[in-house]
Coordinates of C-alpha atoms in Angstrom, one line a residue:
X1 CA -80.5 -5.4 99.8
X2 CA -79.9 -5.8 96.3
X3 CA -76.6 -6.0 94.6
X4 CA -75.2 -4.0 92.2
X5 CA -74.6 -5.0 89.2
X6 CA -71.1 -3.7 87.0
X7 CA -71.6 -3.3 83.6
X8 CA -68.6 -3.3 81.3
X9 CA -69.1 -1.8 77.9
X10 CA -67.9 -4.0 75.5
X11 CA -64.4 -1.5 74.7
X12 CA -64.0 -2.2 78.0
X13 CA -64.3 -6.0 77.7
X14 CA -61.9 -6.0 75.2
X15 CA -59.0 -3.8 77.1
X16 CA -59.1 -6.7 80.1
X17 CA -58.6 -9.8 77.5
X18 CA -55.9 -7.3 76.2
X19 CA -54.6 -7.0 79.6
X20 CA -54.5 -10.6 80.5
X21 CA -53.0 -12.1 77.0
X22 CA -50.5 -9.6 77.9
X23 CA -50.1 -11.0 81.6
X24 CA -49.6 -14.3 80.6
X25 CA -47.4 -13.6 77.5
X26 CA -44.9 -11.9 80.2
X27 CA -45.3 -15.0 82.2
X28 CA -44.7 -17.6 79.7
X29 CA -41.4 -15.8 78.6
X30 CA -37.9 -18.2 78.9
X31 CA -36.2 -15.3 80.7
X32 CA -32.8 -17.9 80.8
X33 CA -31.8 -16.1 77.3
X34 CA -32.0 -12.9 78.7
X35 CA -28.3 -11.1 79.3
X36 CA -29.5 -9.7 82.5
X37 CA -30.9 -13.0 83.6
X38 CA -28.2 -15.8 82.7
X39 CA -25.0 -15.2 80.3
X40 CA -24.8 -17.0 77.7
X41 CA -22.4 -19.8 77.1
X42 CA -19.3 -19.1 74.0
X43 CA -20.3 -21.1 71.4
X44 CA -17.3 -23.3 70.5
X45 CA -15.8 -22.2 66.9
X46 CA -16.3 -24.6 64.1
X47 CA -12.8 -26.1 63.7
X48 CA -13.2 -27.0 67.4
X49 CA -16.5 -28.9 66.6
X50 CA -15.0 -30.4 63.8
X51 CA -12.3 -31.1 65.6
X52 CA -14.6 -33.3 68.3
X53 CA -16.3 -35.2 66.0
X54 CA -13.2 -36.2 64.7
X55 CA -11.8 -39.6 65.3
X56 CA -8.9 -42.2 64.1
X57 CA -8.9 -44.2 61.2
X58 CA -7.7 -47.6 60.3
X59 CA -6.2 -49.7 57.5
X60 CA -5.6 -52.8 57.1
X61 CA -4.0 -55.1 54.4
X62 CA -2.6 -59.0 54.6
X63 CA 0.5 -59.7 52.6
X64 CA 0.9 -63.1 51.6
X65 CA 4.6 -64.6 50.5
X66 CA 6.1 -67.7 48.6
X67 CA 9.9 -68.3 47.4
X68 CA 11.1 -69.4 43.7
X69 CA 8.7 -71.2 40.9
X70 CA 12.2 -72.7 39.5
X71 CA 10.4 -74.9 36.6
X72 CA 13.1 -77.4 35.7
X73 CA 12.5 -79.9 32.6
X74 CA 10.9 -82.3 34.6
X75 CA 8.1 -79.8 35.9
X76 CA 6.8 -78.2 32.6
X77 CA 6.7 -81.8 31.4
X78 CA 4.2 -82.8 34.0
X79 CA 2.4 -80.5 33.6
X80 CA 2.1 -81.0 29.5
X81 CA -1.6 -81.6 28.1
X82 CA -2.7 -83.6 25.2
X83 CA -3.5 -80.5 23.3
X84 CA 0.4 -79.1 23.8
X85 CA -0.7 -77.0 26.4
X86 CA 0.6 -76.5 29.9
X87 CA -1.7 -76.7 33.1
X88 CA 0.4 -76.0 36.5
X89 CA -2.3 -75.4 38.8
X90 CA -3.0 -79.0 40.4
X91 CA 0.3 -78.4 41.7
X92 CA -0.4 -75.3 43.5
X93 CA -4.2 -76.7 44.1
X94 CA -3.1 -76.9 48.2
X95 CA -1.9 -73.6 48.3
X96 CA -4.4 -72.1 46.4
X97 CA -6.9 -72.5 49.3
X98 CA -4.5 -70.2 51.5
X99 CA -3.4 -68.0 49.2
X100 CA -6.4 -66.8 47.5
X101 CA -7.9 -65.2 51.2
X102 CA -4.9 -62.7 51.5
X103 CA -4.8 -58.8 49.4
X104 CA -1.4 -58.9 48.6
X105 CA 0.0 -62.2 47.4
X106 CA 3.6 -62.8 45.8
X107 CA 6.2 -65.0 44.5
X108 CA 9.7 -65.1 42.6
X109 CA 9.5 -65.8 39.5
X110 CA 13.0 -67.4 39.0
X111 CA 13.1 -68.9 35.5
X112 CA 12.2 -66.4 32.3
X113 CA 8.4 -66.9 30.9
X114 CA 9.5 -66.3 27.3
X115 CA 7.0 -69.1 26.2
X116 CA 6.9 -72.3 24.2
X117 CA 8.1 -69.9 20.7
X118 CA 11.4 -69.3 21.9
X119 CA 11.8 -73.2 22.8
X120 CA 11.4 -74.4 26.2
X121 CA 14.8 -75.4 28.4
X122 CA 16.1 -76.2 31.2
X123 CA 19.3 -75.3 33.9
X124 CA 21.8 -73.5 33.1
X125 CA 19.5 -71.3 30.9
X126 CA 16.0 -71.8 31.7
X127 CA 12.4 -71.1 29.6
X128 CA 9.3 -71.5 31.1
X129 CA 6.0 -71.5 29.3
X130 CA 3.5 -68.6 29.7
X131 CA 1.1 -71.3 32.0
X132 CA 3.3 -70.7 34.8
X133 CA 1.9 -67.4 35.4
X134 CA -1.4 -68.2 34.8
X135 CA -1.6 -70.9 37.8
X136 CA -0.4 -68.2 39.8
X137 CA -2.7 -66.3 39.0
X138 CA -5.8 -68.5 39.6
X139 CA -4.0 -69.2 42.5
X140 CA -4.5 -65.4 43.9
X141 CA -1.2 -64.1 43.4
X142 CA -1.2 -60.3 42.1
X143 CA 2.7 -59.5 42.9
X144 CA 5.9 -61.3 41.3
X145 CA 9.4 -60.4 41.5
X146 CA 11.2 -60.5 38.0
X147 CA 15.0 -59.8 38.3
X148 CA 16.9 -62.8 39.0
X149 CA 20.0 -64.4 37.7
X150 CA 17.8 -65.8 34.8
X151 CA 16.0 -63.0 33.6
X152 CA 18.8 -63.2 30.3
X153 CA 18.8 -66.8 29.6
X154 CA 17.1 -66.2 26.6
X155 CA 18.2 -62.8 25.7
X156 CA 16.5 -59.7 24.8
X157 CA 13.4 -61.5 23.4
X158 CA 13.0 -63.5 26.7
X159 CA 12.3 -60.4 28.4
X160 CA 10.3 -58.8 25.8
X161 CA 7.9 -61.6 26.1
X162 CA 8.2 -62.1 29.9
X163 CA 7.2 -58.6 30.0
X164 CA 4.3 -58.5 27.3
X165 CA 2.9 -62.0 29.2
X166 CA 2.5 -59.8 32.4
X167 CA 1.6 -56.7 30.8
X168 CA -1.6 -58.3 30.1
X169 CA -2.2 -58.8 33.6
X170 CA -1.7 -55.7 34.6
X171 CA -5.0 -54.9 36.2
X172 CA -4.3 -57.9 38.4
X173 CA -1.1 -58.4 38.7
X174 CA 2.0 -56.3 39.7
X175 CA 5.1 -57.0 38.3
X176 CA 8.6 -55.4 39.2
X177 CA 12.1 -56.5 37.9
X178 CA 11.7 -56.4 34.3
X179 CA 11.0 -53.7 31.4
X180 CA 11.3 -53.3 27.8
X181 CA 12.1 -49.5 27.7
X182 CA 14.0 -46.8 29.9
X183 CA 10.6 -44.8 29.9
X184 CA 8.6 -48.0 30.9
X185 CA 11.5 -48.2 33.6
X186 CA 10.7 -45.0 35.0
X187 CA 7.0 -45.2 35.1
X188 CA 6.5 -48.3 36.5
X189 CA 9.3 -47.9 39.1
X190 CA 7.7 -44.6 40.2
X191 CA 4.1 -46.0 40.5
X192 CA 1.9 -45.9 43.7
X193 CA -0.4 -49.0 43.8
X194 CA -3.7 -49.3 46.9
X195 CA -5.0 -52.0 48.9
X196 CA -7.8 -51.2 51.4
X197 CA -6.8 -47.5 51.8
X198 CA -2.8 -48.4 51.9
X199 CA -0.5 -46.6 49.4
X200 CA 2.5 -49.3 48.5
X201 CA 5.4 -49.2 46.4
X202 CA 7.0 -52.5 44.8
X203 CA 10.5 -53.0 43.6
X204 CA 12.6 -55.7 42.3
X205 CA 16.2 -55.7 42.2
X206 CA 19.0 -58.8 41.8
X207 CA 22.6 -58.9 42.8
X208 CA 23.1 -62.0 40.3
X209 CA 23.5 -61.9 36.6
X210 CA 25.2 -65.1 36.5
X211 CA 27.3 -63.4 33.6
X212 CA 24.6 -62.8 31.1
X213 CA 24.8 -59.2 31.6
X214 CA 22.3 -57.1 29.8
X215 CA 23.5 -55.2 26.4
X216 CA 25.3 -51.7 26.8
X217 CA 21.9 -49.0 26.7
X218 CA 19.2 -51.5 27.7
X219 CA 20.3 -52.3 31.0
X220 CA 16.6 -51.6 31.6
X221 CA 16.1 -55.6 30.9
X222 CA 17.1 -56.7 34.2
X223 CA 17.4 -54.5 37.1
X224 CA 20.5 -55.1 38.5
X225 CA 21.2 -53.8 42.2
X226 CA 23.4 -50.9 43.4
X227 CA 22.9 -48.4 46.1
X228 CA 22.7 -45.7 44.2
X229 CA 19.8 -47.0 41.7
X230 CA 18.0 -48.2 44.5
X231 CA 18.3 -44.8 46.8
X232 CA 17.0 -42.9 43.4
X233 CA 13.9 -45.3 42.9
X234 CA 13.0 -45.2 46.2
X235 CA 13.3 -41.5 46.9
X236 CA 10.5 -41.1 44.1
X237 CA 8.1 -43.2 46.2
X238 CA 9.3 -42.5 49.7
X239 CA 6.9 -39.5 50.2
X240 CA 3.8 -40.7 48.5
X241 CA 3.5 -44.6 49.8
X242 CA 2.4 -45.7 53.2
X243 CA 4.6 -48.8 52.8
X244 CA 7.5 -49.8 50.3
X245 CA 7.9 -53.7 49.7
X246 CA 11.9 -54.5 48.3
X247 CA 12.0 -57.9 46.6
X248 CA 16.0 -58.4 46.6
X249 CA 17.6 -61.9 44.7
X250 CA 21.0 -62.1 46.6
X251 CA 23.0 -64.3 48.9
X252 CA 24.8 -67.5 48.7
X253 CA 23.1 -70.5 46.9
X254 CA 22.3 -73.2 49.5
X255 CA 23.6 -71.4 52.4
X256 CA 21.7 -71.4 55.4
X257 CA 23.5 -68.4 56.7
X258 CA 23.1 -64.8 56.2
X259 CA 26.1 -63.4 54.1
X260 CA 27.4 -59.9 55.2
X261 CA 26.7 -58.8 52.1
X262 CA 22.7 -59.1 52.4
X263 CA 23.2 -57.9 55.9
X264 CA 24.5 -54.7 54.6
X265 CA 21.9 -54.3 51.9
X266 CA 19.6 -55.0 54.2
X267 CA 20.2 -52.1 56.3
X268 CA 20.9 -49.6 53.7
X269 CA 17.0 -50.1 52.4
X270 CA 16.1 -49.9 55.6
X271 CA 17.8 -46.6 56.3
X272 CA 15.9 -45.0 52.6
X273 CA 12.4 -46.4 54.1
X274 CA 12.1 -49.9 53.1
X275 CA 9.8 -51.6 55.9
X276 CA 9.5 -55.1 53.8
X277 CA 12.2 -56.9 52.2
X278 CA 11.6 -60.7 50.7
X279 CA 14.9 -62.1 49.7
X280 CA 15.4 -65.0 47.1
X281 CA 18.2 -67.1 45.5
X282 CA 19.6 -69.0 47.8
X283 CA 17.1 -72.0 47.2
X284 CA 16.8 -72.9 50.5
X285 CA 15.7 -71.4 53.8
X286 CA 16.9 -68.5 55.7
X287 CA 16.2 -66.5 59.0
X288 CA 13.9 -63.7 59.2
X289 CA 14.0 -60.9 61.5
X290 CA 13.2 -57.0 62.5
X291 CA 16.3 -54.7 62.2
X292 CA 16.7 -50.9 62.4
X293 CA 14.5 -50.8 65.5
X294 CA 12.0 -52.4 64.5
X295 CA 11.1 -50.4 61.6
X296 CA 12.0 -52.9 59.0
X297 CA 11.2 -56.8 58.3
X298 CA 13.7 -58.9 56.2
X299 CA 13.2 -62.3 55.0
X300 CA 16.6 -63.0 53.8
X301 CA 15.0 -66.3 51.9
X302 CA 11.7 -67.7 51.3
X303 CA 13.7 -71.0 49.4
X304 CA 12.3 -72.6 46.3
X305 CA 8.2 -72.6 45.7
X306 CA 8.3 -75.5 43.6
X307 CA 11.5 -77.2 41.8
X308 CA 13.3 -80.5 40.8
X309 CA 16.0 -79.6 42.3
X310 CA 17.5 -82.6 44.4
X311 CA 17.9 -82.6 48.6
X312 CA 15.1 -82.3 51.2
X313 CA 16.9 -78.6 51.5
X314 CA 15.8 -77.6 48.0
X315 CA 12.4 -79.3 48.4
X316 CA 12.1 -77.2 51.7
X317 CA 10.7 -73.5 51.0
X318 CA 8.6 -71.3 53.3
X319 CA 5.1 -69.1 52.8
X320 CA 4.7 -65.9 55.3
X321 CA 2.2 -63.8 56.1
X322 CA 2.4 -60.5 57.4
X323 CA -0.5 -57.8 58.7
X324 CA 0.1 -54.2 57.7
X325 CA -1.7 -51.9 59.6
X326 CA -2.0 -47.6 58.9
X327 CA -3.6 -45.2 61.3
X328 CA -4.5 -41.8 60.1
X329 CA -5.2 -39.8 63.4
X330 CA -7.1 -37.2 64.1
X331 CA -4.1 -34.8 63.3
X332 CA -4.2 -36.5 60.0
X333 CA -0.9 -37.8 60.5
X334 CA -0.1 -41.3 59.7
X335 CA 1.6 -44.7 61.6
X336 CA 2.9 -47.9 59.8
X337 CA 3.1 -51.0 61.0
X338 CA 4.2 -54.7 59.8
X339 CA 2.8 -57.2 62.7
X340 CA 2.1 -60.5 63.1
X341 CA 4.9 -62.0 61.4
X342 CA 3.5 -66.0 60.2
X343 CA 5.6 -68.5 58.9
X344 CA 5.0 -72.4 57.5
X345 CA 7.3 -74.4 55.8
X346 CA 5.9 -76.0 52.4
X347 CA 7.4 -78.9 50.4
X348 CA 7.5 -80.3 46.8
X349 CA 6.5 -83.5 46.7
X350 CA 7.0 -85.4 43.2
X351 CA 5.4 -89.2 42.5
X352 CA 7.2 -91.4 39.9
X353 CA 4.2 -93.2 38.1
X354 CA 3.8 -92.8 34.2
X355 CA 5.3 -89.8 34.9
X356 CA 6.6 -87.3 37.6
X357 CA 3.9 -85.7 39.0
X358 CA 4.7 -82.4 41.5
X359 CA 2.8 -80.8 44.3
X360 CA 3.2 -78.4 46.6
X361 CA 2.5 -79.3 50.7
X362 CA 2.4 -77.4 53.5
X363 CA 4.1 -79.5 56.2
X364 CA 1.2 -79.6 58.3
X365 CA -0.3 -82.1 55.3
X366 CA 2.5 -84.0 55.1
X367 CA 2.6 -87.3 57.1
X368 CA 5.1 -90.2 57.2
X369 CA 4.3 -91.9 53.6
X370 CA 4.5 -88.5 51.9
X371 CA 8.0 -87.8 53.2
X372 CA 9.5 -90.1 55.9
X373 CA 11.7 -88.1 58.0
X374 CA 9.1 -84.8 57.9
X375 CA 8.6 -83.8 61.7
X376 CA 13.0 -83.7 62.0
X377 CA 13.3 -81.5 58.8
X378 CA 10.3 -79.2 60.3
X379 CA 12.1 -78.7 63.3
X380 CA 15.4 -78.3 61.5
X381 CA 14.2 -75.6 59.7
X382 CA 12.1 -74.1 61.9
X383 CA 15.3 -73.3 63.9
X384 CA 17.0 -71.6 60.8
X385 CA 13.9 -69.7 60.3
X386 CA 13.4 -68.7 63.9
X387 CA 17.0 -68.3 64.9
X388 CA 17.2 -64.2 64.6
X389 CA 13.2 -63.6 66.0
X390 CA 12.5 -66.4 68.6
X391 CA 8.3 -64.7 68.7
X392 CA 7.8 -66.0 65.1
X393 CA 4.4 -67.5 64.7
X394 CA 4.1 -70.9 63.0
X395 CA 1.0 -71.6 60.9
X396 CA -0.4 -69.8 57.9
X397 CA -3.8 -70.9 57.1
X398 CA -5.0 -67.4 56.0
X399 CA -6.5 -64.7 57.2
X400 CA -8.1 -65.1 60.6

């Protein structure tokens, strides 16, 4: 028996592939999106994602720190050329290794640079020539401290020049202590500098004038300390820098010892916001610590840098590092912290030959023919150093 055969017209044909592109279209569908079938998750708002994706940032910058360049007779004469030049930087040519790795690098400048046209001299009222600063410079240093008990030995025109020498530099270099003009004064005292994302303030101030006051309305020559100027300058800068660095020339000369007097300064700059102070004038060395809780390091002396001044005690100075660290977190609000506290004791060492030749050691170079008695007077001063924070670190060989 035969089959039947269906015949579908070709409208018909196309209704059935109709029909099946339609069957599998419906099959093929993600029914997961569908309200009926799933609900849909709340998409989290944009701050939120934002506010995920967010994360801490950090900051760091290593300060670097040496005492007094107190150039006496006998140094700017070593360091004389043929030509009538000066050239200091073989003296600082085992520093200079050290300090050049670190971002923030200073020193006291304790004797005027009013250079060789006002006449050179030497203690009581001292002139350095301009060379000074330029071998700290090559050396890496881009902060100095300029009010001290000097800063009038040679009058108005001393600091005119002192201030014009630096003012060069100032891309480099910055400079505190000094001005030529209230308005100058006000600008520079007010100014926000940056290292590696950290906003830092820098001020200068001396307790000393050794009676060479400056002239009645241009007291902007040497900024002399009181608690008053200092709470002003350092309420213009409080809000806007991360960190605020007080260079402060105070203290006995040759004492060991904290006076009450730096004590009590100390702790007033620490109560306006002050989280480094580097204290000079003394000559030799003095303790450092952290007061107010911790939120403030003082070095109440870093001694002299370099000098002829006569004693192991006066050859004896010290070089610090410190590690300042800002978080901004996710809040966008902001921590500051001085750390890692380094110290190393560093010595002049002069050679009578032709003529007296000076350079600066760190006493980890020195051995017995340099200076005989060197590992007692390390551990002598380490002591004084030490004696206020017992978890000081000794060795600064830069930045690890």
């Amino acid at each position: 028996m035969r089959k039947r055969r269906v015949k579908i017209k070709k409208g018909g044909r196309i209704f059935v592939v109709l029909i099946c592109f339609v069957v599998f279209g419906i099959l093929a569908l993600d029914y997961s999106n569908f309200p009926f079938k799933k609900e849909k998750k709340e998409e989290p708002k944009k701050e939120e994602k934002a506010q995920e994706r967010k994360e801490p940032k950090y900051y760091e910058a290593h300060l670097f720190m040496v005492g007094d360049a107190l150039i006496h007779s006998a140094v700017y004469q070593d360091a004389k050329q043929a030509d009538g030049s000066y050239d200091f930087k073989p003296m600082l040519e085992l520093i200079k290794p050290i300090s050049s790795q670190y971002d923030l690098v200073y020193y006291n400048q304790e004797t005027i640079l009013g250079g060789t046209e006002l006449g050179l001299s030497n203690y009581p009222r001292f002139n350095s020539p301009y060379e000074v600063g330029d071998a700290f410079i090559d050396a890496g240093f881009n902060m100095v401290s300029l009010a001290t008990n000097h800063t009038m030995d040679k009058n108005e025109q001393g600091v005119i020049n002192s201030v014009n020498y630096w003012r060069q530099h100032k891309d480099s270099v910055v400079y505190s202590g000094q001005w030529t003009s209230f308005e100058s004064r006000e600008n520079e005292v007010s100014q926000i500098y940056e290292k590696n994302g950290i906003r830092y303030a820098f001020l200068s101030y001396t307790t000393w004038t050794n009676g060479l006051e400056t002239p009645t309305g241009k007291e902007y020559l040497n900024n002399v300390y009181s608690d008053e100027k200092a709470a002003a300058d350092i309420a213009k800068v409080r809000d806007k820098a991360d960190i605020i660095i007080v260079a402060m020339h105070w203290g006995t000369e040759y004492s060991l010892g904290v006076s009450y007097d730096q004590e009590r300064i100390a702790k007033f700059l620490s109560e306006q916001g002050v989280q480094i102070i580097i204290g000079a004038h003394p000559h030799v060395v003095e303790p450092v610590e952290y007061i107010n809780d911790g939120k403030t390091f003082v070095i109440y002396s870093l001694g002299n840098f370099i000098s002829d001044q006569e004693g192991n005690e006066r050859l004896t100075g010290l070089m610090m590092s410190l590690d300042i660290k800002k978080k901004v977190d996710i809040d966008d609000s902001v921590t500051v912290t001085v750390e890692n506290p380094k110290a190393e004791l560093i010595y002049t060492k002069s050679y009578y030959g032709r003529k007296r030749s000076f350079k600066v050691y760190p006493y980890s170079q020195l051995n017995t023919n340099l200076l005989s008695n060197y590992s007692e007077l390390e551990e002598k001063y380490k002591g004084v150093v030490s004696s206020r924070y017992e978890e000081l670190q000794w060795g600064v060989t830069g930045v690890s």
